[in-house]
XYZ file of C-alpha atoms in Angstrom:
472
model
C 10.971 -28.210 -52.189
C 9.084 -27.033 -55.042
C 5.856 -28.959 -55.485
C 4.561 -30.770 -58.741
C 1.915 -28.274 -58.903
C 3.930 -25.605 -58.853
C 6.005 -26.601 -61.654
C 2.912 -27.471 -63.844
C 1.751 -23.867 -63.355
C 5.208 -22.064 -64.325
C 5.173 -24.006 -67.422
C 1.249 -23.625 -67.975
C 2.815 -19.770 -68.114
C 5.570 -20.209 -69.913
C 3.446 -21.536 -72.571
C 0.726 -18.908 -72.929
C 3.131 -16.007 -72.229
C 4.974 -17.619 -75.934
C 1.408 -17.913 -77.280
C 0.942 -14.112 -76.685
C 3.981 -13.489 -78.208
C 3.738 -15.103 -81.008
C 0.129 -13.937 -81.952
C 1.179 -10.295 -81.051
C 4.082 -10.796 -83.541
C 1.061 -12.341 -85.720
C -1.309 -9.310 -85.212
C 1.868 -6.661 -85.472
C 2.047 -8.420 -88.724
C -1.697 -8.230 -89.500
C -1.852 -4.390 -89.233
C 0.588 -3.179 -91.350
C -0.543 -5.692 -93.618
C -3.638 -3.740 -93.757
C -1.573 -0.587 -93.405
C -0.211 -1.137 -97.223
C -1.093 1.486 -99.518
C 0.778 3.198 -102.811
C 2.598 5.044 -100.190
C 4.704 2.097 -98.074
C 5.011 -0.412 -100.404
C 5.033 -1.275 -104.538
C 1.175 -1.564 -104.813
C 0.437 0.492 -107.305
C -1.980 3.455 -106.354
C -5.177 2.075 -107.903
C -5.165 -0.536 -105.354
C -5.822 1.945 -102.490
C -8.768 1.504 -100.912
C -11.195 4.726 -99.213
C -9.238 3.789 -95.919
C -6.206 4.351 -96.923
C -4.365 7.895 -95.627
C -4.004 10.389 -99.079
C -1.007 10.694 -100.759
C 0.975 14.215 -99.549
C -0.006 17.394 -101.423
C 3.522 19.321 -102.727
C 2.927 22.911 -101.501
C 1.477 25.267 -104.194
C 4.418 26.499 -106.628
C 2.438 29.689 -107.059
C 2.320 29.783 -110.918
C -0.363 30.031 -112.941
C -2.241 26.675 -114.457
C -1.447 26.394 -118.179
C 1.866 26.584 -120.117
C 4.189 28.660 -118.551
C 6.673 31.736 -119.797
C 9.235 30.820 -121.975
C 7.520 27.201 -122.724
C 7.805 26.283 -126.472
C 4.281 26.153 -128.009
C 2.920 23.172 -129.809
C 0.609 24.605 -132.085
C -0.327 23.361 -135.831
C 1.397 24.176 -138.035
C -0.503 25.304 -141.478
C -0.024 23.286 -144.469
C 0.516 25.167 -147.767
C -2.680 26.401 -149.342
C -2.018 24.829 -152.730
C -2.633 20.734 -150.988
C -6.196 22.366 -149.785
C -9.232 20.613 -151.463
C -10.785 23.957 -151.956
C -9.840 27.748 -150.610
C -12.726 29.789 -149.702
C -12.122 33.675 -149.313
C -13.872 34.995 -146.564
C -14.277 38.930 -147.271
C -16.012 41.114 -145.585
C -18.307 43.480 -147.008
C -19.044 46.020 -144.534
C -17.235 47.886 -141.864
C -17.829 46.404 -137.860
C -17.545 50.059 -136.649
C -19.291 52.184 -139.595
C -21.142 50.252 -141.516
C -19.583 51.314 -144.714
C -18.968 49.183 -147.966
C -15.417 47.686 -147.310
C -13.506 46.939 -151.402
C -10.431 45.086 -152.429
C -8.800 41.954 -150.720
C -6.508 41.648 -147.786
C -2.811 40.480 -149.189
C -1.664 38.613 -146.587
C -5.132 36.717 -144.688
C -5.520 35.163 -141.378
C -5.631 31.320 -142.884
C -7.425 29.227 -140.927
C -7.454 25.161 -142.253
C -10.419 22.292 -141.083
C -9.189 18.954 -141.654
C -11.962 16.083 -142.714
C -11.014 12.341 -143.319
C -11.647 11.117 -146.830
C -13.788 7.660 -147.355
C -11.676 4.604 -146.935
C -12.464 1.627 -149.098
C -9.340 -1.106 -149.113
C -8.083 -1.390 -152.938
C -7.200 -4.709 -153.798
C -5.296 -6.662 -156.720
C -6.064 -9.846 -158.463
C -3.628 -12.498 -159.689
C -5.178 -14.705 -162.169
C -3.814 -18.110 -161.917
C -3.894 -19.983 -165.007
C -3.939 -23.981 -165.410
C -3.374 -25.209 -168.868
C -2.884 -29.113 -169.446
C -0.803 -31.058 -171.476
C -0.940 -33.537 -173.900
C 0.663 -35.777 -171.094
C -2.427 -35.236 -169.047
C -0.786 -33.241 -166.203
C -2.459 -29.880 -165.493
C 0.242 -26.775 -164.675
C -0.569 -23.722 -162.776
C 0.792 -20.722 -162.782
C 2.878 -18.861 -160.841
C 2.503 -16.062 -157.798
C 4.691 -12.992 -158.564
C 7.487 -12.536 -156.429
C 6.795 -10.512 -153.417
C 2.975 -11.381 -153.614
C 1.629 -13.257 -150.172
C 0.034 -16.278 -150.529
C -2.446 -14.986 -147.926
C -5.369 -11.793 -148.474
C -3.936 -9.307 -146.832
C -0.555 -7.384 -147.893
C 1.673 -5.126 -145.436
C -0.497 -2.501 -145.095
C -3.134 -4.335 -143.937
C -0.436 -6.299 -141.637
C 0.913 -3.336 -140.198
C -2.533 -1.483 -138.987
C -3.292 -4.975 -137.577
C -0.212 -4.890 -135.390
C -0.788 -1.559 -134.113
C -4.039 -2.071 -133.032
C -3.258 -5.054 -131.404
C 0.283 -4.197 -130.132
C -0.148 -0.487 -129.376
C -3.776 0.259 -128.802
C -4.258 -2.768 -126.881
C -7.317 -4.191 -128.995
C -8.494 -7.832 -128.531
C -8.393 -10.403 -131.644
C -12.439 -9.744 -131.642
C -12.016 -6.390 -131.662
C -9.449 -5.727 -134.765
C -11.544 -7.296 -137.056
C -14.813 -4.890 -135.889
C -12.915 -1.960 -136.141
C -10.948 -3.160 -139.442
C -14.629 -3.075 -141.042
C -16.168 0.194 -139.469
C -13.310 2.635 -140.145
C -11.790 0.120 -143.772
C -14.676 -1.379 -145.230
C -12.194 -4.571 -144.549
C -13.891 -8.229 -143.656
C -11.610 -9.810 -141.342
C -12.255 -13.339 -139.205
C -10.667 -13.229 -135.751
C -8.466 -16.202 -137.477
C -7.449 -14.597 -140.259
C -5.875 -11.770 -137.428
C -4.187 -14.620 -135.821
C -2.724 -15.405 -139.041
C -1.691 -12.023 -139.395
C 0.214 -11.933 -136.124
C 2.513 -14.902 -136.816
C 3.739 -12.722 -139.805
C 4.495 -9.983 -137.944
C 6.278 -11.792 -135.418
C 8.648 -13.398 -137.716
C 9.107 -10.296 -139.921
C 10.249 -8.224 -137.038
C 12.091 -11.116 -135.059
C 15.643 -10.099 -136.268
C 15.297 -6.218 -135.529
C 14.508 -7.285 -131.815
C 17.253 -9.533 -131.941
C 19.228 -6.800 -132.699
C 17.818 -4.441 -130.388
C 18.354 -7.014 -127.247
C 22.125 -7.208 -128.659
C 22.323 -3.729 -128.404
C 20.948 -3.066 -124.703
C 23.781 -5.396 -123.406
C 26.418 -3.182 -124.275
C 25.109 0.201 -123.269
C 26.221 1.988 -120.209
C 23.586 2.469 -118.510
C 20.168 0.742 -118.415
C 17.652 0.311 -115.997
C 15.591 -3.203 -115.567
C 12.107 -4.075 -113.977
C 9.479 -7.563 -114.542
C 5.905 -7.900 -114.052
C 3.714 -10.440 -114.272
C 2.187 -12.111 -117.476
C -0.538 -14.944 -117.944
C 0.681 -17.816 -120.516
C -1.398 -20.287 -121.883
C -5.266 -22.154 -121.588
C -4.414 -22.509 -118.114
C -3.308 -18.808 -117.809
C -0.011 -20.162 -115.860
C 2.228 -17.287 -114.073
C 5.283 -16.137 -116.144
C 7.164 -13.164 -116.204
C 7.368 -9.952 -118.900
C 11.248 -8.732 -118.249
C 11.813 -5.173 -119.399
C 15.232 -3.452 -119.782
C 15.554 0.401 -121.004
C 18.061 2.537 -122.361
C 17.490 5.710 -123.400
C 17.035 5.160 -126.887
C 16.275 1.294 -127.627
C 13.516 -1.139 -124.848
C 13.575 -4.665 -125.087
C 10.965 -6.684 -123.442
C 11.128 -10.612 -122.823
C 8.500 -13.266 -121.276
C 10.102 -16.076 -119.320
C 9.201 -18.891 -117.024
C 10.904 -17.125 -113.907
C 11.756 -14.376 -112.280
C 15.182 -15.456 -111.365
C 18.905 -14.637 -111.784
C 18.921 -17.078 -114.580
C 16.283 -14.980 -116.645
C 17.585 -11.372 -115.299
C 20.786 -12.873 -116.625
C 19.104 -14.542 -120.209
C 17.517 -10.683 -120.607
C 21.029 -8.678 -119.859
C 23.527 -10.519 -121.072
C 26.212 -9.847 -118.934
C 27.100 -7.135 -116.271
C 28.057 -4.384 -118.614
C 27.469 -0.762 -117.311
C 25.375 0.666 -114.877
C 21.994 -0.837 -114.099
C 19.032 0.939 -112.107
C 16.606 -1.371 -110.864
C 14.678 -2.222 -107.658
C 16.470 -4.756 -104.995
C 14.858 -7.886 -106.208
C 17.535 -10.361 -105.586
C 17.545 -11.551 -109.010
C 20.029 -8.726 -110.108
C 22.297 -9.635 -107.043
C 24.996 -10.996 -109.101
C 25.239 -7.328 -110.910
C 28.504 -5.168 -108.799
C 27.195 -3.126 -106.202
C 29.829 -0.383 -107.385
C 27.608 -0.227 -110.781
C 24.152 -1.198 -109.603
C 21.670 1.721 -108.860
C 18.784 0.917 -106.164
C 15.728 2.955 -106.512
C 15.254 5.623 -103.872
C 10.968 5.781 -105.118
C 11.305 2.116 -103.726
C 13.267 3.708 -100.780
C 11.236 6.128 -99.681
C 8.217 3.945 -99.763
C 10.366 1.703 -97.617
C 10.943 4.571 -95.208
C 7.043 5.737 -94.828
C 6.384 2.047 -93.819
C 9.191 2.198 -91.306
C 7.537 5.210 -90.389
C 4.145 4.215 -89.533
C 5.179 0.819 -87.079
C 5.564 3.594 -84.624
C 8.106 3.714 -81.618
C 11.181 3.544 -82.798
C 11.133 2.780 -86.600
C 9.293 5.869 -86.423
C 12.167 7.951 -86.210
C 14.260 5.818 -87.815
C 11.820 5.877 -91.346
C 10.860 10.298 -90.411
C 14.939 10.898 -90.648
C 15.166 8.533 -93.707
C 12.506 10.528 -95.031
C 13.750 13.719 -94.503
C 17.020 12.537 -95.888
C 15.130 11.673 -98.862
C 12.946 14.619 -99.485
C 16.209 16.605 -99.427
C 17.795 14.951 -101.683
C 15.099 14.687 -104.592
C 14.756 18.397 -103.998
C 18.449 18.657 -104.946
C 18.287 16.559 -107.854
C 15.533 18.286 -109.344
C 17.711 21.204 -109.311
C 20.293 19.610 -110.762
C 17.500 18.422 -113.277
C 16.423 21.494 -114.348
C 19.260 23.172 -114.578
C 19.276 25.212 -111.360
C 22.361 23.301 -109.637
C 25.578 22.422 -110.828
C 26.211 19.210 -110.532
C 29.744 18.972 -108.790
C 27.911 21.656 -106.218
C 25.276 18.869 -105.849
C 28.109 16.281 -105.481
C 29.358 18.112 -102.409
C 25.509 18.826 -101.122
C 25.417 14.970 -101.086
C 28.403 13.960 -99.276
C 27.032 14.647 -95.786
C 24.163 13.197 -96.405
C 25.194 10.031 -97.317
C 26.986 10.179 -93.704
C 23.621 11.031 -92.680
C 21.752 8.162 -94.211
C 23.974 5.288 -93.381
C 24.183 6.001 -89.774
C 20.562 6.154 -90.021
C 20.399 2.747 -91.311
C 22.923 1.548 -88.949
C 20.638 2.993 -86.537
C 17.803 0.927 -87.906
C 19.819 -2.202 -88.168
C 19.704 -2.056 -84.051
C 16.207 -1.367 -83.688
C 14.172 -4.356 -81.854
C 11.251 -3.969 -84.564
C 12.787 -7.357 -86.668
C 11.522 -6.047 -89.955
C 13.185 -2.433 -89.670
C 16.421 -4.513 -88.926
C 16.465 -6.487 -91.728
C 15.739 -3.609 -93.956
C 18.328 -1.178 -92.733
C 20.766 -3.867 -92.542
C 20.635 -5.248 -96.098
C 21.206 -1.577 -97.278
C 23.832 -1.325 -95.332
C 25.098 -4.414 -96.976
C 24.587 -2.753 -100.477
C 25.163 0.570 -99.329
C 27.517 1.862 -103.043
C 24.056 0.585 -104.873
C 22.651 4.114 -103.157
C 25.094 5.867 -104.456
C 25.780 5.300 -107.953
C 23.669 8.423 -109.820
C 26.102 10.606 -107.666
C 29.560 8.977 -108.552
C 28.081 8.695 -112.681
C 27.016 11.348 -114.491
C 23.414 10.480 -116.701
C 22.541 7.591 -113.930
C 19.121 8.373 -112.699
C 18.311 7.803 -108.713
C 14.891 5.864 -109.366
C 13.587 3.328 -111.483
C 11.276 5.162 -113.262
C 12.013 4.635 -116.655
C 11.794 0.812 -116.221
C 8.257 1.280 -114.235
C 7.091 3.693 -116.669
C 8.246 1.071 -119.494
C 6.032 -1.597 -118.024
C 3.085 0.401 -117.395
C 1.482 -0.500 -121.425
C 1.970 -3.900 -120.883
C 0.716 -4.087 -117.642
C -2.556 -2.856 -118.783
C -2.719 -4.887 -121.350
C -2.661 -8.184 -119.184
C -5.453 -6.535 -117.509
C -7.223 -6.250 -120.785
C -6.259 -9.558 -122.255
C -5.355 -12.006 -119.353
C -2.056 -12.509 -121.198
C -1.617 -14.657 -124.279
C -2.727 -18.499 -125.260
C 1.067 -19.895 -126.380
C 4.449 -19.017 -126.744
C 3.840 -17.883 -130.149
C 1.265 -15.261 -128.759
C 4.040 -14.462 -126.080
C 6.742 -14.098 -128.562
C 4.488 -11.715 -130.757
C 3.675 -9.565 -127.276
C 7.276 -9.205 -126.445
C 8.408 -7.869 -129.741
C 5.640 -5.822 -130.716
C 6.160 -4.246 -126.961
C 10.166 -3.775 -127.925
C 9.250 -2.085 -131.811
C 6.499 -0.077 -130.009
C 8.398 1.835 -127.104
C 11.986 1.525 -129.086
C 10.359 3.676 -131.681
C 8.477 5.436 -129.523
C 11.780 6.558 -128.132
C 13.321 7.795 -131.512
C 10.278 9.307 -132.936
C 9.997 6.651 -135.542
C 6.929 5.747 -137.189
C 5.864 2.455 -135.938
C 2.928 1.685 -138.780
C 5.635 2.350 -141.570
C 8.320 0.781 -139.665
C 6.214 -2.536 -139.284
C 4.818 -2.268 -143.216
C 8.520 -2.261 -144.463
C 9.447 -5.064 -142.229
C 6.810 -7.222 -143.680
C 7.819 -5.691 -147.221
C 10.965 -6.563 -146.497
C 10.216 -10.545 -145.622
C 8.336 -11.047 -148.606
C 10.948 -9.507 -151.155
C 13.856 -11.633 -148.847
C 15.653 -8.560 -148.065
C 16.851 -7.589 -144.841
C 14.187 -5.905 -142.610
C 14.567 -2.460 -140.883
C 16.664 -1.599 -138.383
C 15.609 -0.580 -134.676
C 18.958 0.483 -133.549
C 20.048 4.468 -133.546
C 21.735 5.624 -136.828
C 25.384 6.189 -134.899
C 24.804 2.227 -133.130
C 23.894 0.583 -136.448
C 27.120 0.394 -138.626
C 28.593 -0.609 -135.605
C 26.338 -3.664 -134.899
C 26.465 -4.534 -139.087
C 30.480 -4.498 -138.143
C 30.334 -6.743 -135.481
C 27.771 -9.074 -137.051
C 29.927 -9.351 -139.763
């Protein structure tokens, strides 16, 4: 018979043989922890530290730095002569060569034009407001023009205000130091906060009409980051969803289906976005996963060794060769139903690699293969639609602005503050988009509030008798 002792030891080893399991899980864990860099996962690259490996070098293309043949120029282009504050004639009087006395003038000169900034001091106008009393003892004032604030500063002032603030990313401290230095203007940092709740409500109905008009597009692409609301800087979310002429940005409490779905509407189109489960209730059939967020996947499949390291190298490959294709197809170099066959054996290629993966004994590489598997159309999408892109890009890219200016600001104080961020952020890159002015845009809008006239319009010309139509 077994003895007591004997039975007490086994279990003694049962024990610590789980314990060194579980912390070798633990320090598995611990190492690629520390093995996260811009290359494996969504930090961004700033975050890597010396220790982490470099980022690949693509091969030299072999061209020459600079613009390259056939690349249209950007050069100034000369204003006529007759705007120029003066014209000075610069005529030689002797030859370079000979020395000799040169005469006459050249008909058609080389015209070369120097640009200077002219003193700005803020005009201003005065409304004289009269009180004259009456024999009944009440005093009457006069009137404010229509169309005349009630505050000091008029559209002009409102729009460079909102630019600074909303494009340039300067603090409320700093618009009123540069509003004297380059204006000659006298601004308190609460007279700028003033400023901004005029803004916000004088370009509230474009963005309203600009978030309208996402929803029904056929193709967008979505991505959040975090945002800091209120004294107690409390986590929210800034929601960002692009199309390829109009961006609407949103800060909510969550970073849920409920505010993917307060932010898109309803499933309309295609979307491109990362695999954050909050979109999970968009079709996989019209969904479009990111293959940047892929192949960062893949490299940290890659470096767990054994066998996720063959799994993420062939996912890689994969990868590699298909980007190389699409940037073909990109530039103009492959046809695009010859890419459409290129692909279809390597989609073979990838999903058995990712059925592969979902068998591997490394638990984290399983999970990962497998839910693509699960999703498996969302990889596929760019190929099936023509003018779907295969990576999230535009959405990052979108965010990027924003994203510094948290850094910058540590978000905003209210909801007021977050309601001015959001639809400063949509005017700025909507604009941005068409080429639009954004200072003239945001002076008319304000123009536009205090004459009670309908403000601007964000949408493109061809979308905006169509949204007046269904408004209507």
């Amino acid at each position: 018979m077994e003895c007591e002792g004997c039975r007490r030891l086994e279990a003694r080893i049962a024990e610590l043989a789980a314990i060194v399991e579980q912390q070798a899980g633990e320090i598995a864990a611990l190492r690629e922890q520390a093995r996260r860099s811009s290359r494996n996962s969504s930090k961004p690259p700033s975050s890597d530290g010396p220790a982490a490996p470099p980022r690949p070098k693509k091969p030299p293309s072999g061209r020459k730095p600079g613009g390259q043949a056939g690349h249209e120029g950007h050069g100034r282009e000369l204003l006529p002569s007759d705007k120029a504050a003066k014209i000075v004639a610069c005529i030689p009087v002797r030859c370079e060569r000979c020395d000799k006395r040169l005469h006459g003038r050249d008909a058609d000169p080389r015209r070369h034009q120097v640009f200077h900034l002219p003193k700005i001091e803020p005009s201003f106008d005065e409304y004289q407001i009269h009180g004259l009393g009456c024999t009944c003892g009440h005093v009457t004032h006069g009137k404010l023009p229509a169309g005349v604030p009630t505050g000091a500063f008029g559209p002009s002032v409102l729009a460079v205000v909102a630019v600074l603030m909303g494009v340039y990313r300067l603090s409320k401290r700093m618009v009123p130091e540069l509003m004297l230095d380059l204006f000659g203007l006298h601004m308190s940092v609460g007279a700028v906060v003033g400023c901004q709740h005029i803004i916000s409500q004088a370009i509230a109905t474009p963005v309203e009409q600009a978030a309208a008009h996402v929803v029904e597009q056929p193709v967008k692409n979505a991505d959040e980051t975090s945002w800091r609301e209120g004294p107690t800087r409390a986590r929210v979310w800034l929601w960002a969803v692009v199309t390829p002429l109009v961006v609407v940005f949103k800060i909510q409490a969550t970073r849920n289906a409920d505010a993917a779905r307060e932010i898109l509407g309803r499933a309309v189109g295609v979307l491109g976005s990362d695999r954050h489960g909050a979109y999970g209730w968009w079709t996989d059939k019209m969904r479009q996963f990111c293959w940047a967020h892929l192949q960062r996947d893949a490299q940290a499949i890659a470096d767990r060794g054994g066998e996720s390291e063959h799994i993420g190298n062939k996912l890689l490959e994969e990868i590699e060769r298909m980007f190389g294709w699409w940037h073909r197809v990109r530039d103009g170099d492959l046809a695009r139903s010859t890419f459409e066959v290129y692909m279809r054996p390597l989609r073979t290629r990838v999903e058995a690699t990712l059925q592969w993966g979902s068998l591997c004994s490394h638990p984290k590489t399983a999970k990962t293969c497998a839910n693509l598997l699960k999703h498996s159309e969302s990889l596929w999408t760019f190929v099936r639609v023509s003018g779907v892109e295969p990576t999230n890009n535009a959405a990052e890219q979108a965010v990027r602005h924003p994203v510094i200016m948290r850094k910058i600001s540590y978000g905003t104080h209210s909801q007021a503050g977050s309601r001015f961020i959001e639809r400063i952020l949509t005017v700025h890159a909507t604009l941005r988009r068409q080429k639009r002015n954004i200072l003239g845009f945001i002076q008319d809008a304000c123009t536009a509030a205090l004459h009670n006239r309908p403000p601007p319009s964000l949408l493109p010309i061809p979308a905006l008798p169509r949204q007046l139509a269904k408004a209507a």
